[in-house]
Amino acid sequence: MSSIIKVNTVQDADGNNIINESGDVITVGASGDTVTVAGNVVKSNALQASDGGNVVSQSGTTITVGASGDTVALASGASQTGFGSNPFKNIVINGDMRVAQRATSAASITSDDYYTIDRFVTEIGSFGTWTQSQVSDAPTGQGYTYALKMDCTTAQGSPGSGNVMLIGQSIEGSMLQAIKQGTANAESTTLSFWHKHTKTGTNIVELLDADNTNAVSGSYTQSVSDTWEKATITFPANTSGAYGNDSARSLRIRFIIGSGTDYTSGTLATTWQTSITNANRYAGQVNNADSTSNNFIITGVQYEVGTSATDFEFLPLDIQTQRCERYYETSMTYGSYGQYAGQQPIAGVGSSTYGGSTSSAGGRQFRTWKRASPTVTLYHQDGTSGGIYRIHDAQKTTGNVASHINQNGFLFATKSSGFNSGYYYYYGYTAESEL
Amino acid sequence: MFSTVEKIYINDNWINEYKVTFTDGTLSTVPHDENNRHYLKIVEWAAIDGNNITDPGE
């Protein structure tokens, strides 16, 4: 048996409304009341303000805070965690491969160097011949435009036992302090990236601690040939050995492309090795150099504190460029080593240096303060290194070098003779302070 | 990596920099600074028999 009582209002003994209905609006409590709910029985798709606008709403798995035209603010003294609380979370610089000051392609690579995309070094020891390129190839719908591609042009099917080939990035200790390595509060870290390799199978990424000679490895799998796939590798915290808080190289992140058996014959070391056993470093690594059909492509590289991979941090291009310029800058058009591309001349008035044994033209201030005193190369407009162009008669002097270099610039373009007082010269320069 | 390495002097004073010619012919200045990777390569290069840093001040 059941009963139904129909009323518009339920009141307490004082005559104040507890529940009231007017049309389709149901009001709980009255002005000045406190309405509490015992338990956790609050289910709603939307929480609304008194004007009917959504404060919080949910549709499917999307939760929206505020409504169009609202300002969402934190109360004074409140703190924020989670999204947006960790800018520059990506320790890797230029992980989306956008900036390529040196070149967009370099062929016949057989030795270690920085070739194309900023901050990414190639290390290769007798491991075939490669072309490296910044390619417009990226996983669809992820926001990336470019990737770093290694194209094998001469295969090495039987590498020497001690040989290794990799691409990687070295990180300054000052950029790693959030990891708190070497303390009881050391953090786990996570590396995420997209890969597209021709060769299917296992590949290794290594963190090599250059300060303390520790190392840890992680693996990922290319499941389908020449297809974009995402890898996420979480590395354990290391309470042994702190990173120096300075501008020297502390960490090397290494994407192994191929390795000799000296480094593959053991069991992969997925916990930090404080005494490195080479055989455990790259166990399981496939040989991406065993065919000239092979490509090895990566993009979206992010290394961050924590045990999970968050969305890739896309930086404004000007900020990303400036971060790259801490390690390399050119006064010339990217990929060009001459002054024919219409850029502004970098001029200096020639004169004899005090004392007379050297003559010089003026130096330049760098756009961005360098990590360390850089290697500087001067370029004539025709691309000759050490060359300088004298404007009034187009004379080309060679054998010039920068002098009195510091992190902020260089004072002179110098030669024992060759500059004449009062004439105008110009030249381009590169400055490199990579790790 | 290097074909030649020579100390740079100005007014008879070595200015703690090297004029280097890389094996590809590029002419550059490398500071005498252990934080410069090319300087570290110069140290390795000079340790090999037959490689010498030219010192015009000697």
Tab-separated table of C-alpha atoms in Angstrom, chain A residues 373-377 401-405 432, chain B residues 1-2 4-8 14-22 26-43:
chain	number	residue	atom	x	y	z
A	373	SER	CA	81.944	30.673	-24.787
A	374	PRO	CA	81.100	29.403	-28.266
A	375	THR	CA	83.095	28.349	-31.277
A	376	VAL	CA	82.681	31.164	-33.796
A	377	THR	CA	83.016	30.979	-37.571
A	401	VAL	CA	88.762	34.686	-37.275
A	402	ALA	CA	86.661	36.014	-34.431
A	403	SER	CA	88.561	37.040	-31.323
A	404	HIS	CA	87.847	37.918	-27.709
A	405	ILE	CA	84.827	35.655	-27.589
A	432	GLU	CA	78.074	27.199	-31.343
B	1	MET	CA	88.396	16.530	-36.807
B	2	PHE	CA	91.112	19.214	-37.158
B	4	THR	CA	95.488	22.613	-37.935
B	5	VAL	CA	95.245	24.289	-34.541
B	6	GLU	CA	97.067	27.547	-33.818
B	7	LYS	CA	97.081	29.835	-30.798
B	8	ILE	CA	95.783	33.332	-31.555
B	14	TRP	CA	97.913	34.858	-26.433
B	15	ILE	CA	94.216	35.599	-25.979
B	16	ASN	CA	93.202	32.093	-24.834
B	17	GLU	CA	91.715	31.243	-28.204
B	18	TYR	CA	92.669	28.910	-31.031
B	19	LYS	CA	92.391	29.350	-34.768
B	20	VAL	CA	91.349	25.917	-36.017
B	21	THR	CA	90.874	24.451	-39.452
B	22	PHE	CA	88.451	21.541	-39.397
B	26	THR	CA	86.080	25.338	-42.140
B	27	LEU	CA	88.110	28.015	-40.326
B	28	SER	CA	86.868	28.862	-36.831
B	29	THR	CA	87.858	30.245	-33.454
B	30	VAL	CA	87.676	27.960	-30.439
B	31	PRO	CA	87.924	29.451	-26.936
B	32	HIS	CA	90.253	27.847	-24.378
B	33	ASP	CA	87.297	26.776	-22.241
B	34	GLU	CA	86.546	23.327	-20.857
B	35	ASN	CA	82.846	23.980	-21.394
B	36	ASN	CA	83.439	24.238	-25.140
B	37	ARG	CA	83.139	20.848	-26.814
B	38	HIS	CA	85.576	21.761	-29.565
B	39	TYR	CA	88.200	22.721	-27.001
B	40	LEU	CA	87.831	19.265	-25.448
B	41	LYS	CA	88.323	17.804	-28.939
B	42	ILE	CA	91.486	19.908	-29.344
B	43	VAL	CA	92.861	18.384	-26.137
